Short mmCIF file of N, CA and C and ligand atoms in Angstrom, two decimals:
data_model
loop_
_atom_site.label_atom_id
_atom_site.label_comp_id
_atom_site.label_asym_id
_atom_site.label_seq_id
_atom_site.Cartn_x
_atom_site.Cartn_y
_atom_site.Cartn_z
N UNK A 268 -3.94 48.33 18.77
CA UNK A 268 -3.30 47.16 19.39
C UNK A 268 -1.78 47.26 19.24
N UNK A 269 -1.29 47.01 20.33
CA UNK A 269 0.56 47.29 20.33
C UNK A 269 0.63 45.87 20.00
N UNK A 270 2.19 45.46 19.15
CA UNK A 270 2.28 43.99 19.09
C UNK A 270 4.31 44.33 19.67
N UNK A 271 4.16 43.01 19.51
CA UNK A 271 5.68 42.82 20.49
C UNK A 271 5.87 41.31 19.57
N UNK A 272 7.29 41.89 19.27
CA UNK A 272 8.23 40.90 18.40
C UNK A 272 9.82 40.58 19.58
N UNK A 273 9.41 39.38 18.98
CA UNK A 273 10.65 38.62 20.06
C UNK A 273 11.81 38.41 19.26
N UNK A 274 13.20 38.90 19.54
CA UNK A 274 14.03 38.70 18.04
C UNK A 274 14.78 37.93 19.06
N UNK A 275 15.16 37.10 17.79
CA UNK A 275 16.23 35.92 17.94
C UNK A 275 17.11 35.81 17.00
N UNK A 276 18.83 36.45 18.12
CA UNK A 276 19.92 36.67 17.25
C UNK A 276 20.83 34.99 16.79
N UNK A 277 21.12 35.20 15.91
CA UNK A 277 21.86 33.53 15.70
C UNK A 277 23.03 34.07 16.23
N UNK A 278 23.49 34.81 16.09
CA UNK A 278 25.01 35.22 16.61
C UNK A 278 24.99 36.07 17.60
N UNK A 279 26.38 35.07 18.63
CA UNK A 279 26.73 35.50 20.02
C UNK A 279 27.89 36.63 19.81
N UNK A 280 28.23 37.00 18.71
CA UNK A 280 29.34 38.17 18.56
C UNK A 280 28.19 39.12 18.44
N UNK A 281 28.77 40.57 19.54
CA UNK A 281 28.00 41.89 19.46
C UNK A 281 28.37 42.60 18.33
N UNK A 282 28.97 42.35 17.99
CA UNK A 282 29.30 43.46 16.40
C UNK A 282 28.64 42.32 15.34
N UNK A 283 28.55 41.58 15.35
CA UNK A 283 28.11 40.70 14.07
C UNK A 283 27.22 41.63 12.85
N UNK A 284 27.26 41.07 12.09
CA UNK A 284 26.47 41.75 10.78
C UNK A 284 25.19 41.46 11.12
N UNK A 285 24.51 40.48 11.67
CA UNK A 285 22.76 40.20 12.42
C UNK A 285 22.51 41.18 13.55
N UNK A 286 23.26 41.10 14.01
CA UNK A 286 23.42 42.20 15.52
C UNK A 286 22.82 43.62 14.19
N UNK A 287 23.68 44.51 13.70
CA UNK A 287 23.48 45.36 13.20
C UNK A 287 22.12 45.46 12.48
N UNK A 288 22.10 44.45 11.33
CA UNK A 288 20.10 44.42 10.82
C UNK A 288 19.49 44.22 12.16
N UNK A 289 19.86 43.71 13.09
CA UNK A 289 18.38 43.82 14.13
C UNK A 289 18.33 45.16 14.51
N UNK A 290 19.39 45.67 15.09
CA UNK A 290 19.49 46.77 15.46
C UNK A 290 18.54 48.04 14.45
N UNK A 291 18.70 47.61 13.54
CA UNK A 291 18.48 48.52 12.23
C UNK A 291 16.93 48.31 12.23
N UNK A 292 16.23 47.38 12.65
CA UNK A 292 15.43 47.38 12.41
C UNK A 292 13.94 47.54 13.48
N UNK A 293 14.91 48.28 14.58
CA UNK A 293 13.81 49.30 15.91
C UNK A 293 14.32 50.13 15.15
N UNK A 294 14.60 50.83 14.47
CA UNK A 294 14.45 52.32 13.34
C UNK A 294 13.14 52.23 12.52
N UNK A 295 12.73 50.81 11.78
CA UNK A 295 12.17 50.86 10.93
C UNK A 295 10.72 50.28 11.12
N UNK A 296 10.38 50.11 12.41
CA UNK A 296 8.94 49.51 12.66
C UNK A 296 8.32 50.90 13.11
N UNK A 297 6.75 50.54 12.91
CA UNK A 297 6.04 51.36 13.38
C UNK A 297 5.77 51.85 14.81
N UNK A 298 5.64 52.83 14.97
CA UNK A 298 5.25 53.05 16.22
C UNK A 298 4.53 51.73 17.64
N UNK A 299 3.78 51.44 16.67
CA UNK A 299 2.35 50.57 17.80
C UNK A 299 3.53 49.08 17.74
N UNK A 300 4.65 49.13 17.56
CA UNK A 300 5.60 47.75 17.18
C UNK A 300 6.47 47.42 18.07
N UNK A 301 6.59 46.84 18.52
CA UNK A 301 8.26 46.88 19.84
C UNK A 301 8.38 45.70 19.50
N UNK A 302 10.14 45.28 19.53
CA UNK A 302 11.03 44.60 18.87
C UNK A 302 11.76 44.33 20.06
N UNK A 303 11.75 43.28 20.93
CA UNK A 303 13.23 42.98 22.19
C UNK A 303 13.96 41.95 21.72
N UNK A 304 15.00 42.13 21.98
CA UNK A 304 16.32 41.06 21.83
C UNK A 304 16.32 40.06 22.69
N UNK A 305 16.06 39.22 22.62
CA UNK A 305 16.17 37.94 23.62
C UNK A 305 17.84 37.87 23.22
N UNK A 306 18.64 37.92 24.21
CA UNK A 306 19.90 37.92 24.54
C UNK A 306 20.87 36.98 24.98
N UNK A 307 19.80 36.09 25.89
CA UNK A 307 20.62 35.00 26.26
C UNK A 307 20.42 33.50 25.73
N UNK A 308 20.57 33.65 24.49
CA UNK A 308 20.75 32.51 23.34
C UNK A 308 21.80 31.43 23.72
N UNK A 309 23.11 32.29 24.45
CA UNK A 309 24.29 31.52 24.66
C UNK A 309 24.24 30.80 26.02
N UNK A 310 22.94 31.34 26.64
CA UNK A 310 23.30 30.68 28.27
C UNK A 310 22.14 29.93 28.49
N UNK A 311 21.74 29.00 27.63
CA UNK A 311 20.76 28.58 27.22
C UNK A 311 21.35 26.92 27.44
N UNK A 312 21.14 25.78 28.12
CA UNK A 312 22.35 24.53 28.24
C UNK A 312 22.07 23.67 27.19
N UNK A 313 23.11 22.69 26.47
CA UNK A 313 22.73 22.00 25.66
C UNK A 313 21.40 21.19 25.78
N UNK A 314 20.53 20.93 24.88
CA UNK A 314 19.24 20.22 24.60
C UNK A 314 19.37 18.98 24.96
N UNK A 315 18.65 18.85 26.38
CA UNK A 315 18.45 16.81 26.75
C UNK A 315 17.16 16.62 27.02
N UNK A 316 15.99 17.64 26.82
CA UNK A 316 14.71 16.75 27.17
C UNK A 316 14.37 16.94 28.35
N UNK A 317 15.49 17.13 29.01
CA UNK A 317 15.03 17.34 30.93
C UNK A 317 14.26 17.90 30.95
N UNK A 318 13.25 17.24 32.00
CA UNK A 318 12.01 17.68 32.82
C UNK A 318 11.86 17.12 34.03
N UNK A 319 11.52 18.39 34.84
CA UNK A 319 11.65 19.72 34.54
C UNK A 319 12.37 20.33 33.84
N UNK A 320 11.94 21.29 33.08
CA UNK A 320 13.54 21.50 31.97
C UNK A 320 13.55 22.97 33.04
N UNK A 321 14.96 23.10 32.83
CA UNK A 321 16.05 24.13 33.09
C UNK A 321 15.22 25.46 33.42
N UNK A 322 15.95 26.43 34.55
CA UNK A 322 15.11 27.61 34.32
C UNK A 322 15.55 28.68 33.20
N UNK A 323 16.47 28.29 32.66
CA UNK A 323 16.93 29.31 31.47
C UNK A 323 15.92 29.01 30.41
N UNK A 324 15.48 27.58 30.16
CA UNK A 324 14.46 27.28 28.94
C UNK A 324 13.01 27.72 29.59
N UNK A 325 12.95 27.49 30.77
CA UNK A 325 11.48 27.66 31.15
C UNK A 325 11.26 29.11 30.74
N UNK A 326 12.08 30.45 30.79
CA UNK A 326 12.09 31.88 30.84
C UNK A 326 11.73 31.60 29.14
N UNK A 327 13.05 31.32 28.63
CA UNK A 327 12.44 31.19 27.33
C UNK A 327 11.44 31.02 26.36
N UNK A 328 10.78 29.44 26.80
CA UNK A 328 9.37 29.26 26.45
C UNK A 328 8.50 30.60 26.57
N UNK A 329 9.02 30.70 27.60
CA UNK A 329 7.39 31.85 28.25
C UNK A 329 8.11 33.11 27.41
N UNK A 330 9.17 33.41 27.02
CA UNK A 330 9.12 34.74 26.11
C UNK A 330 8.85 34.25 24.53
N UNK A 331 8.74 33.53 24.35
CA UNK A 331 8.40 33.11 23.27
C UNK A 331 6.59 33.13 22.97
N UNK A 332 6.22 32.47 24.22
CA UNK A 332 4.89 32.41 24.21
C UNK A 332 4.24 33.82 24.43
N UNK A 333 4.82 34.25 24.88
CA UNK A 333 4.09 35.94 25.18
C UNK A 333 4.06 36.84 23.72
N UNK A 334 5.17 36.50 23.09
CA UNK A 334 5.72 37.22 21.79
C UNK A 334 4.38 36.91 21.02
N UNK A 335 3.99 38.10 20.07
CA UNK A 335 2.96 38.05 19.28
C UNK A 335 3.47 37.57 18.11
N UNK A 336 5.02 37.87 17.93
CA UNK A 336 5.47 37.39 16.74
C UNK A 336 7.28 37.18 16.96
N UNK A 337 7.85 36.45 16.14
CA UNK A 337 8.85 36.07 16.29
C UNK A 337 9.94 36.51 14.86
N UNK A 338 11.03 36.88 15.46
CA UNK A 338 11.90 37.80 14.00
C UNK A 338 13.25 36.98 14.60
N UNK A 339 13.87 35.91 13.67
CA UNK A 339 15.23 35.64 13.58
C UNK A 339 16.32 36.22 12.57
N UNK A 340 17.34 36.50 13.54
CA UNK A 340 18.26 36.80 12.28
C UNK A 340 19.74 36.53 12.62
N UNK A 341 19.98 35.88 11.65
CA UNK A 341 21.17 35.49 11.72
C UNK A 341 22.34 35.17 10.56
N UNK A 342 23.58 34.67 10.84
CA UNK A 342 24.73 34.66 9.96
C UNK A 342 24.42 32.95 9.57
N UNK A 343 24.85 32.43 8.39
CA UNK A 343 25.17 31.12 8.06
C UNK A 343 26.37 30.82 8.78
N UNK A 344 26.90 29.93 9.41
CA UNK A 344 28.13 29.13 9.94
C UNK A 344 28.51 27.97 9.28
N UNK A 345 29.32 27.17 8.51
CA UNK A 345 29.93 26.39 8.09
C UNK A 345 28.94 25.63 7.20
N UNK A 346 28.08 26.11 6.47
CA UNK A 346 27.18 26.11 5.38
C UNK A 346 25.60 25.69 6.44
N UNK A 347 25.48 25.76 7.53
CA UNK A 347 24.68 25.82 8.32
C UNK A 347 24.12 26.59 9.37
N UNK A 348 23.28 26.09 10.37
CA UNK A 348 22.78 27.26 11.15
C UNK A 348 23.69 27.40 12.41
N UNK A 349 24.08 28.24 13.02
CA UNK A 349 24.71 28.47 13.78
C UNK A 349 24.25 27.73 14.72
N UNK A 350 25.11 26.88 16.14
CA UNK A 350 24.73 26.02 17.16
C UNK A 350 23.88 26.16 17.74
N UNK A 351 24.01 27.78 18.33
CA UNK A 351 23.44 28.45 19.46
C UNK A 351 21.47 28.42 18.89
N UNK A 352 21.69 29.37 17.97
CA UNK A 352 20.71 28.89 17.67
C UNK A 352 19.63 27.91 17.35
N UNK A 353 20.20 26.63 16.57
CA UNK A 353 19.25 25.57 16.31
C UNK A 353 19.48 24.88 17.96
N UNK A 354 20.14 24.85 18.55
CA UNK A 354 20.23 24.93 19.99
C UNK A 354 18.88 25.05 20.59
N UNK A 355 18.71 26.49 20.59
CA UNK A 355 17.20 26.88 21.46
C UNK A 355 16.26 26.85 20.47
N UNK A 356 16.35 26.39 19.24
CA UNK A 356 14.95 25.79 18.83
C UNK A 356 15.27 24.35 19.06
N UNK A 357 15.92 23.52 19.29
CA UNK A 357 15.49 22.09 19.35
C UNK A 357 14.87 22.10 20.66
N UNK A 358 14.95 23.53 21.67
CA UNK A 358 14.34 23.26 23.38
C UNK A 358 12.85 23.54 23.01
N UNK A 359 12.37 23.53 21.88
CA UNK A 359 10.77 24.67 21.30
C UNK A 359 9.89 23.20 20.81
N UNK A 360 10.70 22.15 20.47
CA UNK A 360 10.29 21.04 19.25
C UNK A 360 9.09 20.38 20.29
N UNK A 361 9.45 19.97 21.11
CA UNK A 361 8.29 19.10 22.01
C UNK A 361 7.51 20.62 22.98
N UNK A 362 8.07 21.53 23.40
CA UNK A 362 6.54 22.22 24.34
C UNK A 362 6.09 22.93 23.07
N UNK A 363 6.49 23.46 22.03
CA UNK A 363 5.52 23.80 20.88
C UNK A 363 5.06 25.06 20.55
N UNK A 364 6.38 26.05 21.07
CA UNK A 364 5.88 27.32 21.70
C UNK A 364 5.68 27.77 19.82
N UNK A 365 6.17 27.63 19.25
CA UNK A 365 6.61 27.98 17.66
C UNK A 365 5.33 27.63 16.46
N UNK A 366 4.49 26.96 17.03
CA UNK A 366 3.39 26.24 16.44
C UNK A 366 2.21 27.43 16.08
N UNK A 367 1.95 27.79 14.55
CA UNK A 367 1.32 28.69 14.15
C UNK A 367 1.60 30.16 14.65
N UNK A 368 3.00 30.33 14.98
CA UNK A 368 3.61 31.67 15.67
C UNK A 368 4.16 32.60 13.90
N UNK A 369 3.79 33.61 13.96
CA UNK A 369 4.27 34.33 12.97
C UNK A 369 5.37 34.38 13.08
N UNK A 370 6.34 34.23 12.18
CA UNK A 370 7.85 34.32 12.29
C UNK A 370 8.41 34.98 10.91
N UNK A 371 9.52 35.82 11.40
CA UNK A 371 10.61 36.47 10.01
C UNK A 371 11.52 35.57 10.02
N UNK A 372 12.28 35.12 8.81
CA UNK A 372 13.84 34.56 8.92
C UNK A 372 14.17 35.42 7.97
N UNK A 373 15.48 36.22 8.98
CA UNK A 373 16.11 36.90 7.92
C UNK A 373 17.38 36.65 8.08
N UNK A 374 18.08 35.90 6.83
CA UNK A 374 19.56 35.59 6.87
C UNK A 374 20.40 36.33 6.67
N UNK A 375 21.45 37.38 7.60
CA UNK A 375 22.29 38.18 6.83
C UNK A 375 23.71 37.61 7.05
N UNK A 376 24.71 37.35 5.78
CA UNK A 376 25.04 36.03 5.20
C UNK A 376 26.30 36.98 3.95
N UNK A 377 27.68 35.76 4.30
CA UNK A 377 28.00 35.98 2.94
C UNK A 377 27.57 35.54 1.88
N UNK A 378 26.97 34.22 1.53
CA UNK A 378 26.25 33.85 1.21
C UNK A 378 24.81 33.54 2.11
N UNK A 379 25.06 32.50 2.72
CA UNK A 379 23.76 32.41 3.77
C UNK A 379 22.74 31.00 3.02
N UNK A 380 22.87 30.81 1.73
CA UNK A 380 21.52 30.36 0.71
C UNK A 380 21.55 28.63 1.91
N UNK A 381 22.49 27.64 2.47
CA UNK A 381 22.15 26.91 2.90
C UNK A 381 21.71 26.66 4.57
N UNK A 382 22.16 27.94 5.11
CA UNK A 382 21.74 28.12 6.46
C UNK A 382 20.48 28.50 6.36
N UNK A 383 20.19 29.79 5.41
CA UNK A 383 18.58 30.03 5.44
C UNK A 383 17.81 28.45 5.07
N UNK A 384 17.92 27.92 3.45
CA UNK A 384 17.42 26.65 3.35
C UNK A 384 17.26 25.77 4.75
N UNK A 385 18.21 25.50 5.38
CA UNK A 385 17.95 24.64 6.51
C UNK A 385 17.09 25.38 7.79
N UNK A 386 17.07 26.46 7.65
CA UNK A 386 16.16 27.12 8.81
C UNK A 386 15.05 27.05 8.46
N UNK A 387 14.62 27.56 6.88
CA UNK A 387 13.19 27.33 6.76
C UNK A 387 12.73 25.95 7.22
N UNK A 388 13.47 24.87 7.06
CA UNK A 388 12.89 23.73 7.33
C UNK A 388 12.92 23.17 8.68
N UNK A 389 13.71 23.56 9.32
CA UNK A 389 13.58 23.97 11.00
C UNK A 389 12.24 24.46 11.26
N UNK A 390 11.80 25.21 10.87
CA UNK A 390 10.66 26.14 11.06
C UNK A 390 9.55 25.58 10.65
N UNK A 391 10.17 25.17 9.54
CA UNK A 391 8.62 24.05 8.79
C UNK A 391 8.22 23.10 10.32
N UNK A 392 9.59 22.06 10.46
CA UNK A 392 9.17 20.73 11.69
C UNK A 392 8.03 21.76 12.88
N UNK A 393 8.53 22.41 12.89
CA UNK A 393 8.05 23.21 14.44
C UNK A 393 7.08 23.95 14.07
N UNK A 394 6.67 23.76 12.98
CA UNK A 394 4.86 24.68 12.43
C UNK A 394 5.02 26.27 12.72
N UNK A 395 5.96 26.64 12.51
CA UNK A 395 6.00 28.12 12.58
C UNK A 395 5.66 28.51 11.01
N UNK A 396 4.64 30.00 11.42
CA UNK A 396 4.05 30.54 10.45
C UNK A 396 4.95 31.56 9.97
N UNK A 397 5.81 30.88 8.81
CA UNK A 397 6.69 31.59 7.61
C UNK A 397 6.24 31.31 6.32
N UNK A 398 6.11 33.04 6.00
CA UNK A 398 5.84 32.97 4.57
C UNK A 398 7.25 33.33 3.28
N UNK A 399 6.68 33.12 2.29
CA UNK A 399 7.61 34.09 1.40
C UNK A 399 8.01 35.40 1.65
N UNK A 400 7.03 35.85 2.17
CA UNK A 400 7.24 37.64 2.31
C UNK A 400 7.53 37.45 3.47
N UNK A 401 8.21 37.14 4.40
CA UNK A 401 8.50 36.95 6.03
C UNK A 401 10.00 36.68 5.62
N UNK A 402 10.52 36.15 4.74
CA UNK A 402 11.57 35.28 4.39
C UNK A 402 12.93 36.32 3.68
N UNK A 403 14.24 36.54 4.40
CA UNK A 403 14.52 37.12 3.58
C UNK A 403 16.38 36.68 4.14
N UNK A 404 17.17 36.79 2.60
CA UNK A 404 18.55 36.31 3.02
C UNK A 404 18.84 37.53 1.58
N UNK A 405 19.91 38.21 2.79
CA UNK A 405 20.99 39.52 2.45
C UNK A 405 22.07 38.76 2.21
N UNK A 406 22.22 38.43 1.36
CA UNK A 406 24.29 37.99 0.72
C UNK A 406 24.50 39.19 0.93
N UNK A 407 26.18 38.96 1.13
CA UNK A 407 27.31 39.74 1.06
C UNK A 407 26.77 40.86 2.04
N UNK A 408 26.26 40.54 3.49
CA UNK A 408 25.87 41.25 3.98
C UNK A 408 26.74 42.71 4.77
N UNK A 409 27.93 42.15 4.97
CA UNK A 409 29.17 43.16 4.87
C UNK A 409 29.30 43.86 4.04
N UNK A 410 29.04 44.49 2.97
CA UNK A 410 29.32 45.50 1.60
C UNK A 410 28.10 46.46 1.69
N UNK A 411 26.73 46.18 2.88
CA UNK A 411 25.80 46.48 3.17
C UNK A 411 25.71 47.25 3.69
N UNK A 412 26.73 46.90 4.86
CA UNK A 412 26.23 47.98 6.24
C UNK A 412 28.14 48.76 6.67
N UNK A 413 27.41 50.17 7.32
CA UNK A 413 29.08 50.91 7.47
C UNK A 413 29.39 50.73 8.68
N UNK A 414 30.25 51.65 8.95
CA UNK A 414 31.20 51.07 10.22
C UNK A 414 30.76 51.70 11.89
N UNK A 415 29.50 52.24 11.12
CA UNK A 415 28.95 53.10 11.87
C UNK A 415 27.83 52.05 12.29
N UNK A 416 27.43 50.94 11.52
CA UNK A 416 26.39 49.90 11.85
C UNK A 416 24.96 50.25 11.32
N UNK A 417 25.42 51.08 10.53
CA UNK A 417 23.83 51.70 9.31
C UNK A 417 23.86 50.77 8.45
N UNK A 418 22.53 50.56 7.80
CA UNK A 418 22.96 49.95 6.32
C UNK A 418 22.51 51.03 5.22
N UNK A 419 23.67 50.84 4.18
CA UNK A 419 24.13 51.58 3.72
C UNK A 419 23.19 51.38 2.13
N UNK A 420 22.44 50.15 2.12
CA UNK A 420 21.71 49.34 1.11
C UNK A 420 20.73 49.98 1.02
N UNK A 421 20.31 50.46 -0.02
CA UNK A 421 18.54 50.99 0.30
C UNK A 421 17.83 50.28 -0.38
N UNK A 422 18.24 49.24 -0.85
CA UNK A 422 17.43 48.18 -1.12
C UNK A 422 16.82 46.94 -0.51
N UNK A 423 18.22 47.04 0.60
CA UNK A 423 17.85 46.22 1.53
C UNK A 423 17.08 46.36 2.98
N UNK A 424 16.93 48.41 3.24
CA UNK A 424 16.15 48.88 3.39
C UNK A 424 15.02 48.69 3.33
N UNK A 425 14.36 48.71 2.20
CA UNK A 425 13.11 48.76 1.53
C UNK A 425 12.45 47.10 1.71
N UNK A 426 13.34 46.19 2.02
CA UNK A 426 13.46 44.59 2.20
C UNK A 426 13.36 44.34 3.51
N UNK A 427 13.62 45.03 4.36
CA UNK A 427 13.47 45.05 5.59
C UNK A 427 12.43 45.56 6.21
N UNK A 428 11.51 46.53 6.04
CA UNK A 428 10.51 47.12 6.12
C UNK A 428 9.21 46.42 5.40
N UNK A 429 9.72 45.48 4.59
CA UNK A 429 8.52 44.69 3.56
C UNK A 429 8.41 43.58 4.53
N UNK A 430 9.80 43.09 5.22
CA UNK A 430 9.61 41.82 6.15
C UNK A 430 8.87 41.87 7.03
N UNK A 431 9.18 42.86 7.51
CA UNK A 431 8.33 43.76 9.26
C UNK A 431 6.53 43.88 8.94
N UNK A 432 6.50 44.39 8.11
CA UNK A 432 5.48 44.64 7.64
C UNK A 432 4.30 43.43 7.40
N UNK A 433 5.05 42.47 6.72
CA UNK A 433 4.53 40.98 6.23
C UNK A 433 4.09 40.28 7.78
N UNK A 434 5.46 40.47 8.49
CA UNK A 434 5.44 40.23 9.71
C UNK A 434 4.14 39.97 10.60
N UNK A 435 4.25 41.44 10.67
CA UNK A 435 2.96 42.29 11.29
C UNK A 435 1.46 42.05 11.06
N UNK A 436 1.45 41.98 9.79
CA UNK A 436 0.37 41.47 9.22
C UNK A 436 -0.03 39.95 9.37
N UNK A 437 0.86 39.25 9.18
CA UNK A 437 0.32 38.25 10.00
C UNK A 437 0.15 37.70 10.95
N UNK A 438 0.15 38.71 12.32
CA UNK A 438 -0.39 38.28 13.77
C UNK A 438 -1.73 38.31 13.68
C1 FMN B 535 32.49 30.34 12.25
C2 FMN B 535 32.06 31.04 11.00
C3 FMN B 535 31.60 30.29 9.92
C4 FMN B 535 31.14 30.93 8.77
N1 FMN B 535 30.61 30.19 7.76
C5 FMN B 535 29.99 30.82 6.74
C6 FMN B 535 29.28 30.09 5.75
O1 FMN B 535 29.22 28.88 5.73
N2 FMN B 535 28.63 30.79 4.79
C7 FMN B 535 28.62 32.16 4.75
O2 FMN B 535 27.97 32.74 3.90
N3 FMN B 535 29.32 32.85 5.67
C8 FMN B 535 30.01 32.23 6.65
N4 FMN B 535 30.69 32.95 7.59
C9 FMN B 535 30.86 34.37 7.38
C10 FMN B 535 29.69 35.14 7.87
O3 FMN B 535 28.64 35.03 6.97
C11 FMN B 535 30.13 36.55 7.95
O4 FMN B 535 30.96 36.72 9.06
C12 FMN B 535 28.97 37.47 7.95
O5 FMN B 535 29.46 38.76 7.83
C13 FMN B 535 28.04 37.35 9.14
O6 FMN B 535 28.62 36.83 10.30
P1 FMN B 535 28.57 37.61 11.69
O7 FMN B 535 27.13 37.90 11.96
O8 FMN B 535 29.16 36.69 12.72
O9 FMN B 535 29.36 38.88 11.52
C14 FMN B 535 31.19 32.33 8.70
C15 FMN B 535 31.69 33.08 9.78
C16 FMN B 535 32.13 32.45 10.91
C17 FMN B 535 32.62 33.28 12.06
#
């Protein structure tokens, strides 16, 4: 069985330190695994409820719903979650696409400890299936990775491959 992970970047900068762990991490899945970037996070319109809602959210839903599993990753912003992001999950809260969906949160973060905190609980409202082992926040995620966009951590390596894995296992 092939599975397909839907990643969701918190950050709209292409060099970002999330950009790079995602990137890093179609290196590190298995073969039978495919990992796509849902990309247009930013062109996504602010959250009003409209219905019909929008065709940028309607695409969305439905890549969400197709996804066997769901992998976020992102930077903390001003001790919280970045806009963009809690953005296109508040468009998820009423159609419900997130409800018993396997999900990673992986925070890569100078710190990160209250953006992740507030995401898990994002995730909690919306019944997405996150575990401990799904769960993971890289401090000082810059000292991590080189300029080349490797990470340079092999610990965080080995943390990344445990996520995927956890991941996986629970579709
Ligand atoms: C607008 C903004 C706000 C930030 N706020 C925080 C913060 O509250 N906590 C934190 O750990 N890092 C914060 N950072 C630093 C990021 O964690 C840092 O840039 C990190 O390397 C990942 O961000 P990036 O993915 O945009 O590169 C902030 C960065 C920006 C651009």
């Amino acid at each position: 069985m092939s599975i397909k992970i839907l990643a969701l970047p918190g950050s709209l900068r292409s060099n970002s330190s999330s950009n790079v762990v995602l990137n890093s991490l179609q290196h590190l899945v298995a073969p039978d695994v495919s990992i796509y970037v849902y990309d247009s996070i930013g062109m996504l319109p602010h959250f009003d409820d409209s219905d019909p809602a929008p065709a940028a959210v309607v695409d969305f839903r439905k890549q969400l719903k197709e996804a066997d599993a769901i992998l976020i990753c992102t930077p903390e912003y001003a001790f919280g979650v970045p806009g963009s992001l809690k953005n296109a999950l508040d468009w998820t809260v009423s159609s419900g696409e997130f409800v018993d969906k396997p999900v990673a949160l992986i925070t890569a973060s100078s710190n990160g400890e209250y953006g992740h905190a507030a995401l898990l609980l994002i995730l909690k409202a919306i019944s997405a299936k996150v575990t401990d082992e799904t769960s993971l926040l890289i401090r000082f995620v810059r000292s991590k990775i080189d300029k080349q966009g490797e990470i340079t951590d092999s610990i965080v390596k080995d943390q990344l491959r445990d996520v995927l894995a956890a991941l996986v296992k629970n579709v």
